Coordinates of C-alpha atoms and ligand atoms in Angstrom, one line a residue:
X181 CA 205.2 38.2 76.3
X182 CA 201.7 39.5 76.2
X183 CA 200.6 40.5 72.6
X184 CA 198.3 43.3 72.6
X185 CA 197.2 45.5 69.7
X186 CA 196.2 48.9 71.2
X187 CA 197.5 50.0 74.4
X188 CA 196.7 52.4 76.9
X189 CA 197.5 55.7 76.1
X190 CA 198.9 58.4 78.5
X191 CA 200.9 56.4 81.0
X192 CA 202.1 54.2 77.9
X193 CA 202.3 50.2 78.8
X194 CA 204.6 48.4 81.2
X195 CA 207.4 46.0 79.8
X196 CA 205.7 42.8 78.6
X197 CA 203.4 44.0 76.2
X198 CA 203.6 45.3 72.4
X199 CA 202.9 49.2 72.0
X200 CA 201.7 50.2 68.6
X201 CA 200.8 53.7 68.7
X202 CA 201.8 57.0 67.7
X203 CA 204.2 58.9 70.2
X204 CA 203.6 62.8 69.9
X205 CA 204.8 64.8 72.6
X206 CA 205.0 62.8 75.2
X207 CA 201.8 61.1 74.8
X208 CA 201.1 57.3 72.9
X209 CA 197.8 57.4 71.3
X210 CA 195.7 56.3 68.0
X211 CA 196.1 57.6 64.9
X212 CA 193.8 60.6 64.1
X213 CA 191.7 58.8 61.0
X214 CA 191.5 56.0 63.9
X215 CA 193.1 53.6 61.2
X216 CA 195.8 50.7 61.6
X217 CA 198.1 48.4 59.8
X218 CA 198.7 44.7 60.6
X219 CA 202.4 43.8 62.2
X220 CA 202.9 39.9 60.8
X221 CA 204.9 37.8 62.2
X222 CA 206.8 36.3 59.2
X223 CA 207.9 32.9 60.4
X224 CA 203.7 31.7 60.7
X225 CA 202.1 34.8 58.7
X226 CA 200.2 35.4 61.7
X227 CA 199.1 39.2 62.9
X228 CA 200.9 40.1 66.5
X229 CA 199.3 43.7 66.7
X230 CA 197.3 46.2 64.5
X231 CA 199.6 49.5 64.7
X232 CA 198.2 52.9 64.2
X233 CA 198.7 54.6 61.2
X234 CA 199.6 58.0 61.1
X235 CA 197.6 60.7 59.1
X236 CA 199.1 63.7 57.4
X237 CA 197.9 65.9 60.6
X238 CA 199.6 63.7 63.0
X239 CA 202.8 63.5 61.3
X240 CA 202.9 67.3 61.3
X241 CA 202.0 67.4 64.8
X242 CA 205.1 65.5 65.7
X243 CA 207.0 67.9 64.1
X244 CA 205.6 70.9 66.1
X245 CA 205.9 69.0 69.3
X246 CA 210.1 68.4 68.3
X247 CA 210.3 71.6 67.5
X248 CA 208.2 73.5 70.7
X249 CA 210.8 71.4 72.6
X250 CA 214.0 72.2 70.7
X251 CA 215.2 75.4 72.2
X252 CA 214.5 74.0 76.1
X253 CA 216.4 70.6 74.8
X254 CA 218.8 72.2 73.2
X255 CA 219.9 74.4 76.7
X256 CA 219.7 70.9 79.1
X257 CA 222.8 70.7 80.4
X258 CA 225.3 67.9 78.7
X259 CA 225.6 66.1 82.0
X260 CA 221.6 66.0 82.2
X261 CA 221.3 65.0 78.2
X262 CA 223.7 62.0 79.1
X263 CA 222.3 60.9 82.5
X264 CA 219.3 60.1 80.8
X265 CA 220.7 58.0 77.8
X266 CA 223.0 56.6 80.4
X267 CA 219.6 55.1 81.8
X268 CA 218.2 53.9 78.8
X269 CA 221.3 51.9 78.6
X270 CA 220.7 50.7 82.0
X271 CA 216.9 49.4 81.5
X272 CA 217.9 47.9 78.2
X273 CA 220.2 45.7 79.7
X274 CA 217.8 44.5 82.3
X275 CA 215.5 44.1 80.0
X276 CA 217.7 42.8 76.6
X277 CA 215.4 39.3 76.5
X278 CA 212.5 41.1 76.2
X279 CA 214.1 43.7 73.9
X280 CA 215.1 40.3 71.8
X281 CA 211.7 38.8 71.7
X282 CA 210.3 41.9 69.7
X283 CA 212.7 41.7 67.0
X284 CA 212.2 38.0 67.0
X285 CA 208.2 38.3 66.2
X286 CA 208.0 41.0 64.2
X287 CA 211.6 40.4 61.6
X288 CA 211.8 36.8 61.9
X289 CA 215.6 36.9 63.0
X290 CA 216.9 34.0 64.9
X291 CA 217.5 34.6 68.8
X292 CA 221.3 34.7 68.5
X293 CA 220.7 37.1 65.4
X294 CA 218.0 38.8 67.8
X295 CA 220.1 38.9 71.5
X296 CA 223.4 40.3 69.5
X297 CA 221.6 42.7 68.2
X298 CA 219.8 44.0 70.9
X299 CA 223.7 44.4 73.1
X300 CA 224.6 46.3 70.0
X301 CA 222.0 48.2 69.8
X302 CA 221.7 49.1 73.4
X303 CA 225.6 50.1 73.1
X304 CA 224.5 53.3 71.3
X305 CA 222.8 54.5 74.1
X306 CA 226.0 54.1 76.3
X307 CA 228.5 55.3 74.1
X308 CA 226.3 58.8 73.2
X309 CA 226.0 59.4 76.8
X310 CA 230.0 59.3 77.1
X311 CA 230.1 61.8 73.8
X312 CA 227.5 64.1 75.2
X313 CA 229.9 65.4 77.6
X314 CA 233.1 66.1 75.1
X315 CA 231.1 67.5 72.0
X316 CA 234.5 69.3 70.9
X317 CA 234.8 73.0 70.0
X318 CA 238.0 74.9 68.9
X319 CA 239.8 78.1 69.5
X320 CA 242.5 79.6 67.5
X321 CA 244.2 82.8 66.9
X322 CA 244.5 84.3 63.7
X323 CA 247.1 83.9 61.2
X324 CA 247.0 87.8 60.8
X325 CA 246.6 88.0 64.4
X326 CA 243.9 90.3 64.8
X327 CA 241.0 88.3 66.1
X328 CA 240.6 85.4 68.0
X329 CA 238.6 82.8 66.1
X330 CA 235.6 80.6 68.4
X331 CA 234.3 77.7 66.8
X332 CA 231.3 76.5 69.0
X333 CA 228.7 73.2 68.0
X334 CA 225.6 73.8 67.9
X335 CA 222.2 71.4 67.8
X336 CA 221.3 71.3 64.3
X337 CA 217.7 71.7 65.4
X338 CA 214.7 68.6 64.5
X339 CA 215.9 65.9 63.1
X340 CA 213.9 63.1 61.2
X341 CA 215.2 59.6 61.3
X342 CA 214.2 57.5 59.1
X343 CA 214.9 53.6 59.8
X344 CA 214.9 50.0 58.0
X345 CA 213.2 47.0 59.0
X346 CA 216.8 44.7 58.9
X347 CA 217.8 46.2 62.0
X348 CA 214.9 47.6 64.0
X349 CA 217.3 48.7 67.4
X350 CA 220.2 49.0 66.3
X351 CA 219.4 51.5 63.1
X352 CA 217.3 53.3 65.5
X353 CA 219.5 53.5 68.4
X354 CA 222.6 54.5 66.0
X355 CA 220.4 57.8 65.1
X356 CA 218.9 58.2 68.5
X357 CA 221.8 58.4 70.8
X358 CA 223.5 61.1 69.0
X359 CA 221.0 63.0 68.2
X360 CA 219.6 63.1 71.4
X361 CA 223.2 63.6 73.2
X362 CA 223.5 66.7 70.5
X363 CA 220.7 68.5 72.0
X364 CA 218.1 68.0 68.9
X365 CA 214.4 66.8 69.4
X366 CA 213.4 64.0 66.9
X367 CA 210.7 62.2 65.1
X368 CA 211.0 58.8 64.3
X369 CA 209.8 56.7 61.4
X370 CA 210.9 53.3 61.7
X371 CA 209.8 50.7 58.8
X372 CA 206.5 50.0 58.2
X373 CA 207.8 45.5 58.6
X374 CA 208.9 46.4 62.3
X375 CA 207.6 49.4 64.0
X376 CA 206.8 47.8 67.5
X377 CA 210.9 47.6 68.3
X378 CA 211.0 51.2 67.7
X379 CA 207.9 51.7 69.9
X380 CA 209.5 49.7 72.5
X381 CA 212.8 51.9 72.4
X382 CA 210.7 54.9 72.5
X383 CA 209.0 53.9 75.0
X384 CA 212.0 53.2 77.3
X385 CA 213.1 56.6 76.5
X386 CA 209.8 57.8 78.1
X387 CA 210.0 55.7 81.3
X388 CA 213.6 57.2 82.2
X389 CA 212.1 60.6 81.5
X390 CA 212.8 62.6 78.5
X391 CA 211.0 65.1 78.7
X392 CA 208.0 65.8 76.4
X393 CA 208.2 66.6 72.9
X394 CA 211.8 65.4 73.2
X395 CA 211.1 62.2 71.6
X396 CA 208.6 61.5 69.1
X397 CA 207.3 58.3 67.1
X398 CA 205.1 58.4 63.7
X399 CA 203.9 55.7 61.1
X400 CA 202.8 57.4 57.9
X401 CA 200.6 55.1 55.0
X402 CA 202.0 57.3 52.4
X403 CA 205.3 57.6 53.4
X404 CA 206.8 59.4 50.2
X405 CA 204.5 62.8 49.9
X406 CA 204.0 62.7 54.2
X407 CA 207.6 62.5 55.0
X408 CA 208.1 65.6 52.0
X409 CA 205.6 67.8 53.8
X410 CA 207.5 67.4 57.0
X411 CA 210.6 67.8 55.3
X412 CA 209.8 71.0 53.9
X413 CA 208.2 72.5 57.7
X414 CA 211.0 75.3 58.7
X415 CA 211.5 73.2 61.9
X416 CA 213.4 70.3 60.2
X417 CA 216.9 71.0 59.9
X418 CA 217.9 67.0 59.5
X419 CA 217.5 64.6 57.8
X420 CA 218.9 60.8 58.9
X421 CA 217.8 57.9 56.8
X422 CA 218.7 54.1 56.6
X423 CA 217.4 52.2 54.1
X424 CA 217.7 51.6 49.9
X425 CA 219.4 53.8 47.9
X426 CA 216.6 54.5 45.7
X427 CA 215.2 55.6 48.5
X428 CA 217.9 57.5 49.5
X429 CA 217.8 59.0 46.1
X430 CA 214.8 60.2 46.5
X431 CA 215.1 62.2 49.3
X432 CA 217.9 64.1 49.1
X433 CA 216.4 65.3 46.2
X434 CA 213.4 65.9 48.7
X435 CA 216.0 67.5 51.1
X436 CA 217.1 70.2 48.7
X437 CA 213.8 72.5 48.7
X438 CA 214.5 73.5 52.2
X439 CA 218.7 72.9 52.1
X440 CA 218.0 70.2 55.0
X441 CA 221.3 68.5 56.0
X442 CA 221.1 64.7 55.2
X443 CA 223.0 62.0 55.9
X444 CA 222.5 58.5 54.4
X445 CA 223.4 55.0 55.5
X446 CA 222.6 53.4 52.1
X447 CA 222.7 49.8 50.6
X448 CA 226.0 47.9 49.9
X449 CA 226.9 45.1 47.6
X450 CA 230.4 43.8 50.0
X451 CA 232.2 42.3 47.9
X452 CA 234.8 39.0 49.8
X453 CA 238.1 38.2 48.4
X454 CA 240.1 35.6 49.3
X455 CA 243.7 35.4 48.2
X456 CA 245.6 32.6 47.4
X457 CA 247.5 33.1 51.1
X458 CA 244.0 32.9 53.3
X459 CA 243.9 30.2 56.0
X460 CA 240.7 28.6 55.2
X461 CA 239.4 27.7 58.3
X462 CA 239.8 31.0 59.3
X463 CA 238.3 32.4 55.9
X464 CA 234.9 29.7 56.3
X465 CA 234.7 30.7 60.2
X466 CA 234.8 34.4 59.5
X467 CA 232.9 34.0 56.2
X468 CA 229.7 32.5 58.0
X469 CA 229.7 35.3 60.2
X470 CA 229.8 37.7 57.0
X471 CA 227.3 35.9 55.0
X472 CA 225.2 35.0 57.6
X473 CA 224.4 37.1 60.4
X474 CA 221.1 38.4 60.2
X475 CA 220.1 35.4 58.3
X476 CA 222.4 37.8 55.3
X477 CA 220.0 40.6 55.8
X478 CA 222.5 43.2 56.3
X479 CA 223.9 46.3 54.3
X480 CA 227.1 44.8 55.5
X481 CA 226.6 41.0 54.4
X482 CA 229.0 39.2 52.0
X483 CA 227.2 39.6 49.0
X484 CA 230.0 38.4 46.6
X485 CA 232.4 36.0 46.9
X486 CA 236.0 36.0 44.8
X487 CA 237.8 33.2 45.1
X488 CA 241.2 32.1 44.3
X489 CA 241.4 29.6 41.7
X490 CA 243.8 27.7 44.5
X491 CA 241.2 27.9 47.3
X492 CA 238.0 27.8 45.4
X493 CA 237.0 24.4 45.4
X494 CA 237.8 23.2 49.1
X495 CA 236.4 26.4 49.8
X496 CA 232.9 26.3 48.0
X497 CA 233.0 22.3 49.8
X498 CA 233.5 23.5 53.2
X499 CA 231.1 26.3 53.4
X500 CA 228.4 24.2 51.4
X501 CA 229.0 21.9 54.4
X502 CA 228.3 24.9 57.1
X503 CA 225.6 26.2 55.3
X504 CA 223.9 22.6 55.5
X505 CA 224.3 21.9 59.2
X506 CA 222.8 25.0 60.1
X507 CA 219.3 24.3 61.9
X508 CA 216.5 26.4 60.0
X509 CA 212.9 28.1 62.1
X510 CA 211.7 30.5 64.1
X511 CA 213.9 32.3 66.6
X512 CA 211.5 31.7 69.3
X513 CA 213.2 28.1 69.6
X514 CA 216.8 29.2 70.4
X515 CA 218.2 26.4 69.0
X516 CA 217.5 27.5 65.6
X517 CA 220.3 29.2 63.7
X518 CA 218.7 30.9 61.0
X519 CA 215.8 33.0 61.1
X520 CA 213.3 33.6 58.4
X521 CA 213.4 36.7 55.8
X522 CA 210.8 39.8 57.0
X523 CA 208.6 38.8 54.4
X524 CA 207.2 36.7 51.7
X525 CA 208.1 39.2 49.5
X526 CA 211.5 39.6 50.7
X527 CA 212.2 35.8 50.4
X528 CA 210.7 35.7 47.0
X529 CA 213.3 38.4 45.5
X530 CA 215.8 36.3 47.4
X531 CA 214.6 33.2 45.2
X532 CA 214.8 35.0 42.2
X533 CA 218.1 36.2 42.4
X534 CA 219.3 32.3 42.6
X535 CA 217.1 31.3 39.7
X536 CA 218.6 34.4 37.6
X537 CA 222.1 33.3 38.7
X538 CA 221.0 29.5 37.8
X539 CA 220.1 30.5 34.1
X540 CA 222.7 32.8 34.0
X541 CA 225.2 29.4 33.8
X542 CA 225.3 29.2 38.1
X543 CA 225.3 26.0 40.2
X544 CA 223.6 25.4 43.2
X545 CA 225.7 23.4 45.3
X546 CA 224.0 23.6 48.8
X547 CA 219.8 24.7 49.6
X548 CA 218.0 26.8 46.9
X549 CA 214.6 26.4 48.1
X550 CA 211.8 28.4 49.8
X551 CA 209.8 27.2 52.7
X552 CA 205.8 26.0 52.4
X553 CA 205.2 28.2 55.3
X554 CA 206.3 31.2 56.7
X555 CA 209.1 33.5 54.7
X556 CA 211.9 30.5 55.4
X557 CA 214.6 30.0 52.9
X558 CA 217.4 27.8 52.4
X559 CA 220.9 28.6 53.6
X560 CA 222.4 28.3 50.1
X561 CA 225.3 28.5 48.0
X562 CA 225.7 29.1 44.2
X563 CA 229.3 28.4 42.6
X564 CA 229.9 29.3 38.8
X565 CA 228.6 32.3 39.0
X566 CA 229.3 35.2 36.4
X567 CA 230.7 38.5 37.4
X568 CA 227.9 41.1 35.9
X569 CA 225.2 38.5 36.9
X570 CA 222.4 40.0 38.5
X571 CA 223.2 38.1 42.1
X572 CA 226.2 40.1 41.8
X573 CA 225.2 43.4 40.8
X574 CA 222.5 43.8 43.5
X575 CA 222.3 43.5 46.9
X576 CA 220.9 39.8 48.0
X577 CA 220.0 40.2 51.4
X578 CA 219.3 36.8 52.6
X579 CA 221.1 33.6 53.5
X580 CA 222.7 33.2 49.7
X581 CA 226.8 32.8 48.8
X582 CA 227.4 33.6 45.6
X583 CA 231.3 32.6 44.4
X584 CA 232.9 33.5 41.8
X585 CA 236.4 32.0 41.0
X586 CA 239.4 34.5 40.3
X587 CA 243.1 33.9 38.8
X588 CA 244.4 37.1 38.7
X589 CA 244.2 39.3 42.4
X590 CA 244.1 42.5 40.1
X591 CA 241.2 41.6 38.3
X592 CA 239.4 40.5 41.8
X593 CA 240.3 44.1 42.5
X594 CA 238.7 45.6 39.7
X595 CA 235.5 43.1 40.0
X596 CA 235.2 44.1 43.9
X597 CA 235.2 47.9 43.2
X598 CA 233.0 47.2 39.8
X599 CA 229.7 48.4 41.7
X600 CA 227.9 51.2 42.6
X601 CA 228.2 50.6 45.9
X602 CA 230.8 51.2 48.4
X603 CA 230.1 50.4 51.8
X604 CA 231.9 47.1 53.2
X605 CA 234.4 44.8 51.8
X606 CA 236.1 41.9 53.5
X607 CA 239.5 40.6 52.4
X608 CA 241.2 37.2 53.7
X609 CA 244.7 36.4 53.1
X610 CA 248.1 36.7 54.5
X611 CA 247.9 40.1 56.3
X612 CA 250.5 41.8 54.7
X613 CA 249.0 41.3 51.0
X614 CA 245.7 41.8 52.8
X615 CA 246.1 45.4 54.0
X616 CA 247.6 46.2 50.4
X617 CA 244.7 44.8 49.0
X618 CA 241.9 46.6 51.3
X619 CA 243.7 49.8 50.2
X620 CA 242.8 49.7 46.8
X621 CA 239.3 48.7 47.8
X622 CA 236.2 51.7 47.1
X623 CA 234.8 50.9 50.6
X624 CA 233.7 52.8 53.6
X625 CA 234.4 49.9 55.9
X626 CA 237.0 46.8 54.8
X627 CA 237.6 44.3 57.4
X628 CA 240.6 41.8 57.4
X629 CA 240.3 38.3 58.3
X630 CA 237.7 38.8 60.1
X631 CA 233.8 39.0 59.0
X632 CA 231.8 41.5 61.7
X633 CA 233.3 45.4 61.8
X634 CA 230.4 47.1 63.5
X635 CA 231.1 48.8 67.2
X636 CA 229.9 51.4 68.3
X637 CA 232.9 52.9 68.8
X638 CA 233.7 53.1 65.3
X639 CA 232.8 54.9 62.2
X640 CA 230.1 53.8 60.2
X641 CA 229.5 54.3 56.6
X642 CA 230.1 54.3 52.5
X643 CA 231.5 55.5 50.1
X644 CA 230.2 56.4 46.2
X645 CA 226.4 55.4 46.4
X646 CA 226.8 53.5 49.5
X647 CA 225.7 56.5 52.0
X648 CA 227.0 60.2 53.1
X649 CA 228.0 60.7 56.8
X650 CA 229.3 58.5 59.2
X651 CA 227.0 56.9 62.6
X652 CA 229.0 55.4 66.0
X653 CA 232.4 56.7 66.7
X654 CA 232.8 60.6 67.8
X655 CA 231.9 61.4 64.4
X656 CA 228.4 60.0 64.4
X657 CA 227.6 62.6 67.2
X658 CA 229.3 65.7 64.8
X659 CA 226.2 65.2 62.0
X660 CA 223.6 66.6 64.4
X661 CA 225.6 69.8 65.2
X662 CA 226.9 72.3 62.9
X663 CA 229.4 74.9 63.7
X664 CA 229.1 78.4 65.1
X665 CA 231.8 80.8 64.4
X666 CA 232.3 83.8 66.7
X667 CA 234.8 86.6 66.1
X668 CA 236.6 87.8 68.6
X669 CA 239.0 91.0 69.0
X670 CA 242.8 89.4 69.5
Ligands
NAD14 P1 213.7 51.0 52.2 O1 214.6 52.1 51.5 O2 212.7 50.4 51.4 O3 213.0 51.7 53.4 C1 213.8 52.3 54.5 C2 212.9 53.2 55.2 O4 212.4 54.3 54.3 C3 211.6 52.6 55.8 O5 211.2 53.2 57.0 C4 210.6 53.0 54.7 O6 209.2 53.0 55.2 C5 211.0 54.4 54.3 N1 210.6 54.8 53.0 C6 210.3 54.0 51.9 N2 210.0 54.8 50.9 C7 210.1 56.1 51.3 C8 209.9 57.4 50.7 N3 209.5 57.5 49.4 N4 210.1 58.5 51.5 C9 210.5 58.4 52.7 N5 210.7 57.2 53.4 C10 210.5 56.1 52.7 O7 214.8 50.0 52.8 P2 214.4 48.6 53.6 O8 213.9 47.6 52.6 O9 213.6 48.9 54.8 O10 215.9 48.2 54.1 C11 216.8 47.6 53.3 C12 217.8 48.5 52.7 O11 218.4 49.3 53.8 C13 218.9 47.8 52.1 O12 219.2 48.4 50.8 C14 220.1 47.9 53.0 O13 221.4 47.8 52.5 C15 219.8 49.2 53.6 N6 220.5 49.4 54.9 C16 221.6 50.2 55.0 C17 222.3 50.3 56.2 C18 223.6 51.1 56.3 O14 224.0 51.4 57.4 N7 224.2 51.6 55.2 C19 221.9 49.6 57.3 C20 220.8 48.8 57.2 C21 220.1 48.7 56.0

């Protein structure tokens, strides 16, 4: 792949090379102020491209071009709207190694980590274009029989999408695809860690021909008081966001001003539980997969173990033993299993959530160290850990088990729901006592003997302060439309 920092603007690059510009109404150029930001590739530190950065003005000028191009989007036919993400789909697939090697340079994810994300991501595209065509409406008479009540859907109008650096596609893709097949113009943001994926999505969505104005990419410096101004334009109707829940906070509070709809995807804190039934092959197999995709950089990554007092300590052996033989570097060698974290920063809070654990009366039983170079760390396990620690109570996003050991299945109840967050659990155990268990779970998501849940097909989200809204399914397409009720005479 051909690294290049600028690119060409009007016709926008071929595949094969890195575009970091701005995308504003149908047109990739530099940033107004003429000013860029460096894209580092975290497994050597080293700069892959210097990507504009997008001034106030800019920013505001991607809204006007979403929202000159809403009311002509917004009448496309269905058929056309999905026929266009339908080819998205199609060049993705042709070109999913490519798509790979992006996220590889610019997150640090291993290839595996990197190719299934990019099939997932890609998904999106194909299962909006299917939704386009049956956005539902309803039609009833009414109970007192005079009128006939018509309940149309309706584009909510410009929507911002706001995405995380864990999952450059796929987060982008989840909010693109709907919004899109809804008949709403948009304006991305994508993180600051990995904005030439989005770039490269973008881009695809230009080459298949959407028209101008449709799509739009920016990359604000002061992302808090830049992304308020465009909130509060009249044009912006939408708010979708991935990322922290502080951040998330923070802009709903944003979103009130002008009443814009928002919906969140926020962090999680999954708790595992593992009853004294669970086949433990099954529970390690599935439990790597948990822990470890995305090198445990996931809102939906096992975060805390619970353990069965009966299980715990073949369990803690065998996964310690997993956890070793996985082959650590850069996802440019395939053969390496786990990636490295986004960032230096990123693996040093990592780090510090094992030393807090260690003083906190923790032992680390596999890893627990950083790499010389690059933002490497350990595959690692800590047993003896305290339920209230800090490893537990926050979200550790990188390649770190935590286990705590249990006795009592209600009190691994109570522990698992004793969190803020609510987005994913996992439980293992004989099914039966499984599904009771996942009941009682505060969870969006709770997946049973198994340890990946996410299809495109199926609703995505939390619970308490774990999001609002749901992405995938055919309810990710129903929070970029809102209803229109028309009265008519029985
Ligand atoms: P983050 O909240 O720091 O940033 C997310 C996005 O918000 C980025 O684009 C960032 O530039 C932008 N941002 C930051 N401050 C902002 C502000 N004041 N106003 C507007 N935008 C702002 O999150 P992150 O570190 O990029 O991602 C990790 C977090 O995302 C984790 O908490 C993880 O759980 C969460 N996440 C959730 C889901 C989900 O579906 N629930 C999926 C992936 C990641």
């Amino acid at each position: 792949m051909t690294t290049t920092t600028n690119t060409p603007a009007s016709s926008g690059p071929s595949s094969g090379s890195l575009i970091a510009e701005l995308f504003i109404d149908g047109r990739w150029r530099a940033g107004s102020e003429g000013a860029t930001f460096p894209v580092i590739d975290p497994s050597d530190g080293s700069t892959i491209a210097s990507f504009a950065i997008a001034s106030r003005e800019d920013c505001l000028e991607a809204v006007e071009a979403a929202a000159g191009a809403q009311a002509s989007w917004a009448a496309t036919a269905p058929r056309q709207r999905s026929e266009l993400l339908r080819a998205a789909y199609e060049v993705l697939t042709d070109e999913v190694e490519l798509f790979a090697e992006i996220m590889i340079r610019e997150n640090g994810k291993s290839y595996a980590d990197a190719i299934g994300e990019a099939n997932y991501a890609k998904e999106f595209f194909r299962w909006f274009a299917e939704e386009a065509v049956r956005i539902p409406g309803e039609y009833r008479l009414s109970p007192g029989g005079d009128k006939r009540i018509v309940v149309d859907r309706k584009p909510i109008g410009v929507s911002l999408l706001i995405t995380p650096w864990n999952f450059p596609a796929a987060m982008a893709t989840r909010k693109l695809a709907p919004a899109l097949a809804a008949g709403c113009t948009v304006i991305l943001k994508p993180a600051r860690e990995t904005p030439l994926t989005a770039a490269y999505v973008v881009d695809v969505l230009r080459r298949v021909g959407f028209p101008e104005g449709v799509v739009n990419l920016v990359t604000p410096e002061r992302t808090g008081p830049i992304v308020a101004e465009m909130l509060a334009h009249p044009a912006v109707r939408k708010l979708s966001f991935t990322g922290s829940t502080e951040v998330g906070r923070e802009l709903l509070h944003a979103c009130a001003d002008t009443v814009v709809s928002a919906s969140m995807e926020l962090g999680g804190n999954a708790p595992v539980i593992v009853l004294p039934g669970a086949d433990l092959d099954l529970t390690v197999r599935e439990s790597l997969l948990a822990k470890m995709r995305n090198g445990g950089s996931a809102c939906t990554a096992a975060n805390r173990f619970y353990v069965h007092s009966s299980l715990h300590d073949e369990f803690v052996e065998r996964m310690a033993k997993e956890l070793r033989s996985l082959r650590v570097g850069p996802g440019l060698d395939h053969a390496n299993q786990l990636g490295s974290l986004v960032s230096v920063r990123e693996r040093d809070k990592v780090a510090a959530l094992v030393d807090s654990a260690v003083q906190d009366g923790a032992t680390i039983v596999q890893g627990g160290h950083s790499s010389e170079s690059g933002a490497f760390y350990d595959a690692t396990l800590v047993a003896g850990v305290r339920h209230g620690s800090d490893i537990t109570e926050n979200e550790i996003f990188g390649p770190v088990t935590a286990v705590v050991r249990f006795d009592d299945v209600d009190e691994a109840v109570w522990m698992a729901n004793d969190t803020i967050f609510g987005l994913m659990a996992y439980v293992f155990g004989e099914e039966r006592e499984a599904i009771a268990v996942a009941g009682r779970l505060e969870a969006g998501m709770v997946a049973i003997n198994r340890g990946v849940v996410s299809d495109p097909a199926a609703p995505f989200g939390g619970v308490k302060q774990s999001g609002l809204g749901r992405e995938g399914s055919s309810e990710g397409i129903l929070e970029f439309l809102e209803e229109k009720y028309i009265a008519l005479t029985a």
